[in-house]
Amino acid sequence: MAWREWPLVAFTLLGQLAVGFFLFAALPRLLNGAWADRPGGPVALLALVFAAGALAAAVSFFHLARPWRAPRALANLRTSWLSREILFELLFLAGVGGTALLILAGRGNGPILRAATYASVVFGAAYIASMARLYMVPGVRAWNRLSTPAGFVLSTALLGVFGAAAARTVDAGAGPGPAGFAGPAAALLAGAVVVHLFFTPGTGLRGYRETPTLRPRVKPSPCFFAARLALLAGSGLALLPSFAAGTNITRGPAVMSVWLALGLTLASEVIGRFQFYAWGVRSDRRA
Amino acid sequence: MSPVRQYGFFIDTAACSGCKTCQMACKDRNDLPPGSLWRRVYEIAGGGWEETGGLWTPALSVYNVSMACNHCENPVCGLSCPTKAIWKRADGIVLIDEGACIGCRYCEWACPFTAIRFDLEKNTVSKCDFCVDLIDTGGTPACVAACPQRALDFGDIDALRTKYGEVSRVVPLPDPAETRPALVIRPHRDAARAEERNAEVINWEEV
């Protein structure tokens, strides 16, 4: 496990949480326009998105050896996916922040607000896409596979769906939860299980043959592989009361079900991400 | 004399004894801190016993590969670097501008030859610079000059290919297609069956 890469684990997961929460919690609320007399609802959601994204950005500084030079990281937009990721991250945060400010300024559901909303969607998607793409480098074969973007998109969707449901359980004034939340959540969990079970390099059932490399060999941990699988399965089981609750997840056992599923999913994502970074073992293992 | 288009290295793995003089010469010349190596000598080994007509004989692939930065024609390290700290000179030598490096170490992951290493004392990445100060004054890189087996050579990659051939890969080097390393290799005879004998690096602690 690559414990030293904890800033990048935190950065990627918080960034995916921010984009996923925006897409599944804030965006539906903004698009349906029914919040005109209660603008505090979407503003609060946008504030949470902005906070998660800003925290991601702040944590990322810890992985730099010279963080005071961080602004230089936008210098190579022409070829560097890392530069592009940072640009789209900043644009996404600007879009989300701008949308919230427009609502607070009383702009209602007009064309400018819609433009800011759609721009945030585009920048958020580009942020996740460039985040996944930058890891597809020739130096780490285990990352240079379709399972990397698939895993990142699934993480974004999982954290977003569960985060949105959790937010709905505390916003009693917004009415019952999203119709059929448990079904899509279960489907996403199933997708995550399939990707993890079959395509995890080294321990997945599909098998993985390391191509010739000058990078030190990685011995994937079967314990953490099993732990992640167990957490994903546990999250699925935790969803059962939500199935029973139907559309109303704001009361009764469904509330704990949602939060438990969110916690287990987050834990599985943390483990999975550390396992992911373990493949990028540094040649100089002291540094 | 026409200017050099692309500087490159030649490694004669058939002659390399694994003495690591090249490694030490580089380390000495560049005053590298402990644990930092710009040139590494990989010891490759694999195989076992083979039965032929009732007779068991050793079937081994054992050889050494001295590897530094290959100053690739398509340097993914430079393409990946977010600050443009890694750049390529007109003569093909790839250099790192330590003043621009933010220490994100993304290039370490990008390079398939693991040529880029993190310098704990400078807090930036570093790698073989082809002894540019010697090259610019008509000199020879320290590793090439130091090799007692004369297993290393340098020069314009086109001239090296004309002189030594086109081979640029032996096990366990990665596929050269993506980065196009400026490298020519004379393979050891054992390298021919290295893949079927599952030959791999056996001295990870040293590189």
Short mmCIF file of N, CA and C in Angstrom, two decimals, chain A residues 178-286:
data_model
loop_
_atom_site.label_atom_id
_atom_site.label_comp_id
_atom_site.label_asym_id
_atom_site.label_seq_id
_atom_site.Cartn_x
_atom_site.Cartn_y
_atom_site.Cartn_z
N PRO A 178 -34.93 11.12 -3.76
CA PRO A 178 -35.07 10.89 -5.20
C PRO A 178 -35.70 9.53 -5.47
N ALA A 179 -36.61 9.51 -6.42
CA ALA A 179 -37.28 8.25 -6.73
C ALA A 179 -36.26 7.23 -7.20
N GLY A 180 -36.40 5.99 -6.67
CA GLY A 180 -35.54 4.91 -7.15
C GLY A 180 -34.07 5.12 -6.88
N PHE A 181 -33.70 5.75 -5.76
CA PHE A 181 -32.29 5.96 -5.44
C PHE A 181 -31.57 4.64 -5.28
N ALA A 182 -32.20 3.70 -4.56
CA ALA A 182 -31.51 2.48 -4.19
C ALA A 182 -31.14 1.64 -5.42
N GLY A 183 -32.01 1.64 -6.42
CA GLY A 183 -31.74 0.84 -7.62
C GLY A 183 -30.48 1.27 -8.34
N PRO A 184 -30.40 2.56 -8.75
CA PRO A 184 -29.16 3.01 -9.41
C PRO A 184 -27.93 2.86 -8.53
N ALA A 185 -28.09 3.10 -7.22
CA ALA A 185 -26.95 2.95 -6.32
C ALA A 185 -26.45 1.52 -6.33
N ALA A 186 -27.40 0.57 -6.28
CA ALA A 186 -27.02 -0.84 -6.29
C ALA A 186 -26.35 -1.21 -7.61
N ALA A 187 -26.85 -0.65 -8.70
CA ALA A 187 -26.26 -0.93 -10.01
C ALA A 187 -24.83 -0.42 -10.08
N LEU A 188 -24.61 0.77 -9.53
CA LEU A 188 -23.25 1.33 -9.53
C LEU A 188 -22.33 0.48 -8.66
N LEU A 189 -22.85 0.03 -7.52
CA LEU A 189 -22.04 -0.83 -6.66
C LEU A 189 -21.68 -2.12 -7.38
N ALA A 190 -22.66 -2.66 -8.09
CA ALA A 190 -22.39 -3.89 -8.84
C ALA A 190 -21.30 -3.65 -9.88
N GLY A 191 -21.37 -2.50 -10.55
CA GLY A 191 -20.34 -2.16 -11.53
C GLY A 191 -18.97 -2.05 -10.89
N ALA A 192 -18.93 -1.44 -9.71
CA ALA A 192 -17.65 -1.30 -9.00
C ALA A 192 -17.11 -2.67 -8.59
N VAL A 193 -18.00 -3.54 -8.18
CA VAL A 193 -17.58 -4.89 -7.79
C VAL A 193 -16.99 -5.62 -9.00
N VAL A 194 -17.66 -5.50 -10.14
CA VAL A 194 -17.19 -6.18 -11.36
C VAL A 194 -15.81 -5.68 -11.75
N VAL A 195 -15.65 -4.35 -11.77
CA VAL A 195 -14.35 -3.77 -12.15
C VAL A 195 -13.27 -4.23 -11.17
N HIS A 196 -13.61 -4.20 -9.88
CA HIS A 196 -12.62 -4.58 -8.87
C HIS A 196 -12.30 -6.07 -8.95
N LEU A 197 -13.35 -6.87 -9.10
CA LEU A 197 -13.17 -8.33 -9.06
C LEU A 197 -12.40 -8.83 -10.27
N PHE A 198 -12.68 -8.25 -11.43
CA PHE A 198 -12.10 -8.80 -12.65
C PHE A 198 -10.87 -8.06 -13.14
N PHE A 199 -10.83 -6.77 -12.90
CA PHE A 199 -9.82 -5.98 -13.57
C PHE A 199 -8.75 -5.37 -12.67
N THR A 200 -8.79 -5.65 -11.39
CA THR A 200 -7.74 -5.13 -10.53
C THR A 200 -6.43 -5.80 -10.90
N PRO A 201 -5.41 -5.05 -11.27
CA PRO A 201 -4.14 -5.68 -11.67
C PRO A 201 -3.58 -6.56 -10.56
N GLY A 202 -3.16 -7.74 -10.93
CA GLY A 202 -2.48 -8.60 -9.97
C GLY A 202 -3.39 -9.52 -9.19
N THR A 203 -4.56 -9.05 -8.81
CA THR A 203 -5.44 -9.88 -7.99
C THR A 203 -6.79 -10.12 -8.65
N GLY A 204 -7.07 -9.41 -9.73
CA GLY A 204 -8.35 -9.59 -10.41
C GLY A 204 -8.45 -10.93 -11.12
N LEU A 205 -9.69 -11.38 -11.30
CA LEU A 205 -9.90 -12.71 -11.88
C LEU A 205 -9.48 -12.78 -13.34
N ARG A 206 -9.52 -11.65 -14.02
CA ARG A 206 -9.17 -11.65 -15.43
C ARG A 206 -7.68 -11.89 -15.64
N GLY A 207 -6.93 -11.72 -14.56
CA GLY A 207 -5.50 -11.94 -14.68
C GLY A 207 -4.80 -10.71 -15.21
N TYR A 208 -3.54 -10.63 -14.90
CA TYR A 208 -2.76 -9.47 -15.34
C TYR A 208 -1.32 -9.91 -15.48
N ARG A 209 -0.75 -9.65 -16.63
CA ARG A 209 0.64 -10.02 -16.84
C ARG A 209 1.44 -8.75 -17.00
N GLU A 210 2.31 -8.53 -16.06
CA GLU A 210 3.15 -7.34 -16.13
C GLU A 210 4.04 -7.42 -17.35
N THR A 211 4.04 -6.38 -18.14
CA THR A 211 4.93 -6.33 -19.30
C THR A 211 6.34 -5.98 -18.83
N PRO A 212 7.35 -6.21 -19.67
CA PRO A 212 8.72 -5.91 -19.24
C PRO A 212 8.83 -4.49 -18.72
N THR A 213 9.52 -4.36 -17.60
CA THR A 213 9.57 -3.06 -16.96
C THR A 213 10.85 -2.90 -16.16
N LEU A 214 11.27 -1.67 -15.99
CA LEU A 214 12.39 -1.37 -15.11
C LEU A 214 11.89 -0.83 -13.77
N ARG A 215 10.58 -0.89 -13.56
CA ARG A 215 10.01 -0.45 -12.30
C ARG A 215 9.96 -1.65 -11.36
N PRO A 216 10.29 -1.47 -10.09
CA PRO A 216 10.26 -2.60 -9.15
C PRO A 216 8.90 -3.30 -9.16
N ARG A 217 8.95 -4.60 -8.99
CA ARG A 217 7.71 -5.40 -9.00
C ARG A 217 6.83 -5.03 -7.82
N VAL A 218 5.54 -5.06 -8.07
CA VAL A 218 4.56 -4.78 -7.01
C VAL A 218 3.89 -6.09 -6.64
N LYS A 219 3.76 -6.34 -5.36
CA LYS A 219 3.02 -7.52 -4.90
C LYS A 219 1.70 -7.03 -4.33
N PRO A 220 0.63 -7.10 -5.12
CA PRO A 220 -0.65 -6.59 -4.62
C PRO A 220 -1.11 -7.38 -3.41
N SER A 221 -1.70 -6.67 -2.49
CA SER A 221 -2.11 -7.32 -1.25
C SER A 221 -3.47 -7.99 -1.41
N PRO A 222 -3.56 -9.32 -1.27
CA PRO A 222 -4.87 -9.97 -1.35
C PRO A 222 -5.78 -9.58 -0.20
N CYS A 223 -5.19 -9.20 0.93
CA CYS A 223 -6.02 -8.81 2.09
C CYS A 223 -6.80 -7.54 1.77
N PHE A 224 -6.11 -6.56 1.21
CA PHE A 224 -6.81 -5.32 0.91
C PHE A 224 -7.76 -5.49 -0.27
N PHE A 225 -7.42 -6.40 -1.18
CA PHE A 225 -8.33 -6.70 -2.28
C PHE A 225 -9.63 -7.25 -1.70
N ALA A 226 -9.49 -8.19 -0.77
CA ALA A 226 -10.67 -8.80 -0.15
C ALA A 226 -11.42 -7.79 0.70
N ALA A 227 -10.67 -6.92 1.39
CA ALA A 227 -11.32 -5.92 2.25
C ALA A 227 -12.18 -4.98 1.42
N ARG A 228 -11.67 -4.59 0.28
CA ARG A 228 -12.45 -3.66 -0.57
C ARG A 228 -13.71 -4.34 -1.07
N LEU A 229 -13.54 -5.59 -1.46
CA LEU A 229 -14.70 -6.35 -1.95
C LEU A 229 -15.75 -6.47 -0.85
N ALA A 230 -15.29 -6.75 0.36
CA ALA A 230 -16.21 -6.91 1.48
C ALA A 230 -16.94 -5.60 1.78
N LEU A 231 -16.22 -4.49 1.71
CA LEU A 231 -16.84 -3.19 1.98
C LEU A 231 -17.87 -2.84 0.92
N LEU A 232 -17.57 -3.15 -0.34
CA LEU A 232 -18.54 -2.87 -1.39
C LEU A 232 -19.79 -3.73 -1.20
N ALA A 233 -19.56 -5.01 -0.86
CA ALA A 233 -20.71 -5.89 -0.61
C ALA A 233 -21.51 -5.41 0.60
N GLY A 234 -20.77 -4.98 1.62
CA GLY A 234 -21.44 -4.46 2.81
C GLY A 234 -22.29 -3.25 2.51
N SER A 235 -21.76 -2.40 1.63
CA SER A 235 -22.51 -1.21 1.23
C SER A 235 -23.80 -1.62 0.52
N GLY A 236 -23.71 -2.66 -0.30
CA GLY A 236 -24.90 -3.14 -0.98
C GLY A 236 -25.93 -3.66 0.00
N LEU A 237 -25.46 -4.41 1.00
CA LEU A 237 -26.39 -4.94 2.00
C LEU A 237 -27.01 -3.81 2.81
N ALA A 238 -26.20 -2.77 3.08
CA ALA A 238 -26.71 -1.64 3.87
C ALA A 238 -27.83 -0.92 3.13
N LEU A 239 -27.89 -1.11 1.82
CA LEU A 239 -28.92 -0.42 1.03
C LEU A 239 -30.30 -1.05 1.18
N LEU A 240 -30.38 -2.27 1.71
CA LEU A 240 -31.65 -2.99 1.70
C LEU A 240 -32.81 -2.21 2.33
N PRO A 241 -32.59 -1.58 3.51
CA PRO A 241 -33.70 -0.80 4.07
C PRO A 241 -34.14 0.33 3.14
N SER A 242 -33.19 0.84 2.32
CA SER A 242 -33.57 1.91 1.39
C SER A 242 -34.47 1.38 0.29
N PHE A 243 -34.25 0.14 -0.11
CA PHE A 243 -35.15 -0.47 -1.09
C PHE A 243 -36.56 -0.55 -0.51
N ALA A 244 -36.59 -0.96 0.77
CA ALA A 244 -37.89 -1.12 1.41
C ALA A 244 -38.59 0.22 1.57
N ALA A 245 -37.80 1.29 1.77
CA ALA A 245 -38.39 2.61 2.01
C ALA A 245 -38.95 3.21 0.72
N GLY A 246 -38.55 2.65 -0.42
CA GLY A 246 -39.06 3.18 -1.68
C GLY A 246 -38.52 4.56 -1.97
N THR A 247 -39.40 5.52 -2.22
CA THR A 247 -38.92 6.84 -2.60
C THR A 247 -38.60 7.71 -1.39
N ASN A 248 -39.08 7.33 -0.23
CA ASN A 248 -38.88 8.21 0.93
C ASN A 248 -37.73 7.71 1.79
N ILE A 249 -36.56 8.34 1.62
CA ILE A 249 -35.39 7.93 2.39
C ILE A 249 -35.09 8.93 3.50
N THR A 250 -36.05 9.80 3.81
CA THR A 250 -35.77 10.85 4.79
C THR A 250 -36.23 10.49 6.19
N ARG A 251 -36.75 9.29 6.37
CA ARG A 251 -37.21 8.91 7.71
C ARG A 251 -37.00 7.42 7.92
N GLY A 252 -37.00 7.05 9.19
CA GLY A 252 -36.95 5.63 9.54
C GLY A 252 -35.58 5.01 9.26
N PRO A 253 -35.56 3.67 9.09
CA PRO A 253 -34.29 2.94 8.90
C PRO A 253 -33.54 3.36 7.64
N ALA A 254 -34.27 3.93 6.70
CA ALA A 254 -33.62 4.31 5.44
C ALA A 254 -32.54 5.35 5.66
N VAL A 255 -32.71 6.20 6.67
CA VAL A 255 -31.71 7.25 6.93
C VAL A 255 -30.38 6.61 7.31
N MET A 256 -30.44 5.68 8.28
CA MET A 256 -29.19 5.03 8.69
C MET A 256 -28.64 4.19 7.54
N SER A 257 -29.54 3.59 6.78
CA SER A 257 -29.11 2.78 5.64
C SER A 257 -28.27 3.61 4.67
N VAL A 258 -28.74 4.80 4.36
CA VAL A 258 -28.02 5.66 3.41
C VAL A 258 -26.65 6.04 3.95
N TRP A 259 -26.62 6.48 5.20
CA TRP A 259 -25.34 6.92 5.77
C TRP A 259 -24.36 5.77 5.94
N LEU A 260 -24.87 4.60 6.31
CA LEU A 260 -23.99 3.44 6.46
C LEU A 260 -23.41 3.06 5.11
N ALA A 261 -24.28 3.05 4.09
CA ALA A 261 -23.81 2.71 2.74
C ALA A 261 -22.76 3.72 2.27
N LEU A 262 -22.99 5.00 2.57
CA LEU A 262 -22.02 6.04 2.18
C LEU A 262 -20.69 5.80 2.86
N GLY A 263 -20.73 5.52 4.17
CA GLY A 263 -19.49 5.30 4.91
C GLY A 263 -18.72 4.09 4.41
N LEU A 264 -19.44 2.99 4.16
CA LEU A 264 -18.77 1.78 3.67
C LEU A 264 -18.20 1.99 2.27
N THR A 265 -18.94 2.70 1.44
CA THR A 265 -18.47 2.98 0.08
C THR A 265 -17.22 3.85 0.13
N LEU A 266 -17.24 4.86 0.98
CA LEU A 266 -16.08 5.75 1.10
C LEU A 266 -14.86 4.97 1.58
N ALA A 267 -15.07 4.09 2.55
CA ALA A 267 -13.95 3.28 3.05
C ALA A 267 -13.39 2.38 1.95
N SER A 268 -14.27 1.80 1.16
CA SER A 268 -13.81 0.93 0.07
C SER A 268 -13.04 1.74 -0.97
N GLU A 269 -13.49 2.95 -1.22
CA GLU A 269 -12.80 3.79 -2.18
C GLU A 269 -11.41 4.18 -1.69
N VAL A 270 -11.30 4.45 -0.40
CA VAL A 270 -9.99 4.80 0.16
C VAL A 270 -9.02 3.63 0.00
N ILE A 271 -9.48 2.45 0.35
CA ILE A 271 -8.61 1.27 0.22
C ILE A 271 -8.24 1.04 -1.23
N GLY A 272 -9.23 1.11 -2.09
CA GLY A 272 -8.98 0.89 -3.52
C GLY A 272 -8.00 1.91 -4.09
N ARG A 273 -8.08 3.14 -3.65
CA ARG A 273 -7.20 4.17 -4.18
C ARG A 273 -5.77 3.99 -3.70
N PHE A 274 -5.60 3.58 -2.45
CA PHE A 274 -4.24 3.30 -1.97
C PHE A 274 -3.64 2.12 -2.74
N GLN A 275 -4.47 1.12 -3.01
CA GLN A 275 -3.98 -0.02 -3.80
C GLN A 275 -3.59 0.45 -5.20
N PHE A 276 -4.36 1.36 -5.74
CA PHE A 276 -4.08 1.91 -7.08
C PHE A 276 -2.70 2.56 -7.08
N TYR A 277 -2.43 3.40 -6.08
CA TYR A 277 -1.16 4.11 -6.06
C TYR A 277 0.02 3.20 -5.76
N ALA A 278 -0.27 2.04 -5.17
CA ALA A 278 0.82 1.11 -4.88
C ALA A 278 1.53 0.66 -6.17
N TRP A 279 0.82 0.69 -7.28
CA TRP A 279 1.43 0.28 -8.55
C TRP A 279 2.46 1.29 -9.03
N GLY A 280 2.34 2.52 -8.58
CA GLY A 280 3.31 3.53 -8.99
C GLY A 280 4.48 3.58 -8.04
N VAL A 281 4.98 2.38 -7.68
CA VAL A 281 6.06 2.32 -6.71
C VAL A 281 7.23 3.13 -7.22
N ARG A 282 7.78 3.93 -6.33
CA ARG A 282 8.89 4.80 -6.72
C ARG A 282 10.16 3.98 -6.85
N SER A 283 10.97 4.30 -7.84
CA SER A 283 12.21 3.57 -8.05
C SER A 283 13.14 3.74 -6.85
N ASP A 284 13.19 4.95 -6.33
CA ASP A 284 13.96 5.20 -5.12
C ASP A 284 13.00 5.07 -3.95
N ARG A 285 13.00 3.93 -3.32
CA ARG A 285 11.97 3.65 -2.32
C ARG A 285 12.21 4.41 -1.02
N ARG A 286 13.35 5.11 -0.92
CA ARG A 286 13.53 5.92 0.28
C ARG A 286 12.80 7.24 0.15
#
